[in-house]
Amino acid sequence: MSQSPIDTTSAPENDAALLVSDLSVGYGQTDVLRGVSLRVDAGSVTALVGPNGAGKTTLLRAVSGLLPVKEGSVQFFGDDVTRLEPFRRAQQGLCHIPEGRAVYRSLTVRENLQLQASPDRETEAIERAVAAFPILGDRLGQQAGTMSGGEQQMLAMAAAYVRDVRLIVVDEPSLGLSPVMVDKIYEFLGAMATGGTALLLIDQFVDRAMAMADAAYVMRRGEIVFDGEPATLMAGDVFDHYVGG
């Protein structure tokens, strides 16, 4: 079974929230990504799956500017951001929610949210976060590190809501969470997508990710091996062929 080469120019570039072209990234002399191309259309949800060690997290780190690019380019809404600092990409509306509940554990929930907000919009930011995750309203004065894993993930997700983001790249948002918390996280992501925010999603719950995705990619050994519709990937033995049982 084979997959036709990816064409990241099949639609106008200005329709793309994210356009990754022939990207090569590595650590030292070791290449982890080799010639990766991927596209996330504006207002759409794209799921990226693959076995552990395939390079999915490395790709997200390169997209957000946390890893330097050896070759290729990253465009964000038509602008070349390949060499742009991570905070500049964040200012333009790119939000990276990494694996591992990235919160400041020694700070309170309120302080975590204030750090993510513009100085003149702190009150609005907290109100928006609490509207998205009401339980955070009862935890504003609590140190983030003393909350449950699910509540910490909600706080990390709320960072995407207190800023004016156009694209969220999110890495394993449901890892280690209870089914109830997973439902809440996906409800939030669904609301963001419905509101027009583009998403690039990596998650262990492939069925959940594919159910909300408009496009799907599979990565193996640092390369994209499938690019197509989620329904095609999940049909018959296609998923096992590309990802493995």
XYZ file of N, CA and C in Angstrom, residues 5-6 15-16 20 32-33 40 42 46-47 61 67 70 106 110 116 125 135 171 193 197 203 211 220 224 231 235 238:
87
model
N 2.809 11.371 -3.113
C 3.585 12.430 -2.489
C 2.697 13.584 -2.027
N 3.104 14.196 -0.937
C 2.338 15.303 -0.364
C 2.535 16.554 -1.194
N -4.435 30.450 2.534
C -5.476 29.690 3.203
C -4.907 28.799 4.296
N -3.586 28.793 4.426
C -2.927 27.917 5.395
C -2.588 28.681 6.658
N 4.413 23.789 6.571
C 5.755 23.254 6.815
C 6.238 22.609 5.525
N 16.382 14.127 13.240
C 15.158 13.486 13.724
C 14.050 13.618 12.695
N 13.964 14.767 12.040
C 12.997 14.989 10.959
C 13.750 15.130 9.653
N -1.685 22.883 7.727
C -2.887 23.039 8.554
C -3.656 24.232 7.998
N -6.374 27.206 7.675
C -6.962 28.127 8.633
C -8.340 27.629 9.061
N -6.114 19.443 12.354
C -5.254 18.429 11.745
C -4.699 17.546 12.847
N -4.841 16.239 12.681
C -4.318 15.274 13.644
C -3.032 14.665 13.108
N 7.892 21.232 18.357
C 8.902 22.130 18.927
C 9.563 22.982 17.841
N 13.135 24.563 18.606
C 14.259 23.848 18.006
C 14.632 24.521 16.687
N 17.249 22.892 10.380
C 18.437 22.716 9.554
C 18.154 23.060 8.102
N 4.862 26.668 41.246
C 4.983 27.427 42.495
C 4.111 28.676 42.518
N -4.125 32.145 39.478
C -4.288 33.535 39.017
C -2.989 34.054 38.410
N 0.203 34.930 31.192
C -0.137 34.651 29.798
C -0.878 35.806 29.138
N -8.658 38.174 30.889
C -8.054 36.857 30.679
C -8.531 35.864 31.719
N -13.971 25.292 37.073
C -13.298 24.832 38.285
C -12.089 25.701 38.626
N 0.274 18.900 22.284
C 0.970 17.616 22.341
C 0.420 16.772 23.496
N -12.002 25.086 18.100
C -12.090 24.818 16.664
C -13.351 25.431 16.064
N -10.369 28.751 15.521
C -8.946 28.557 15.799
C -8.468 27.270 15.136
N -2.326 13.143 19.926
C -2.935 12.561 21.119
C -2.927 11.040 21.046
N -11.902 11.923 15.238
C -13.312 12.300 15.187
C -13.494 13.803 14.993
N 6.449 8.381 10.712
C 7.276 7.242 11.137
C 8.735 7.584 10.859
N 6.916 11.844 7.011
C 5.472 11.711 6.828
C 5.217 10.570 5.845
N -11.050 9.589 7.783
C -11.851 8.396 7.512
C -11.068 7.370 6.704
N -10.003 3.475 8.077
C -10.759 2.416 7.397
C -9.947 1.137 7.286
N -5.854 0.153 7.131
C -4.964 1.251 6.717
C -4.161 1.776 7.905
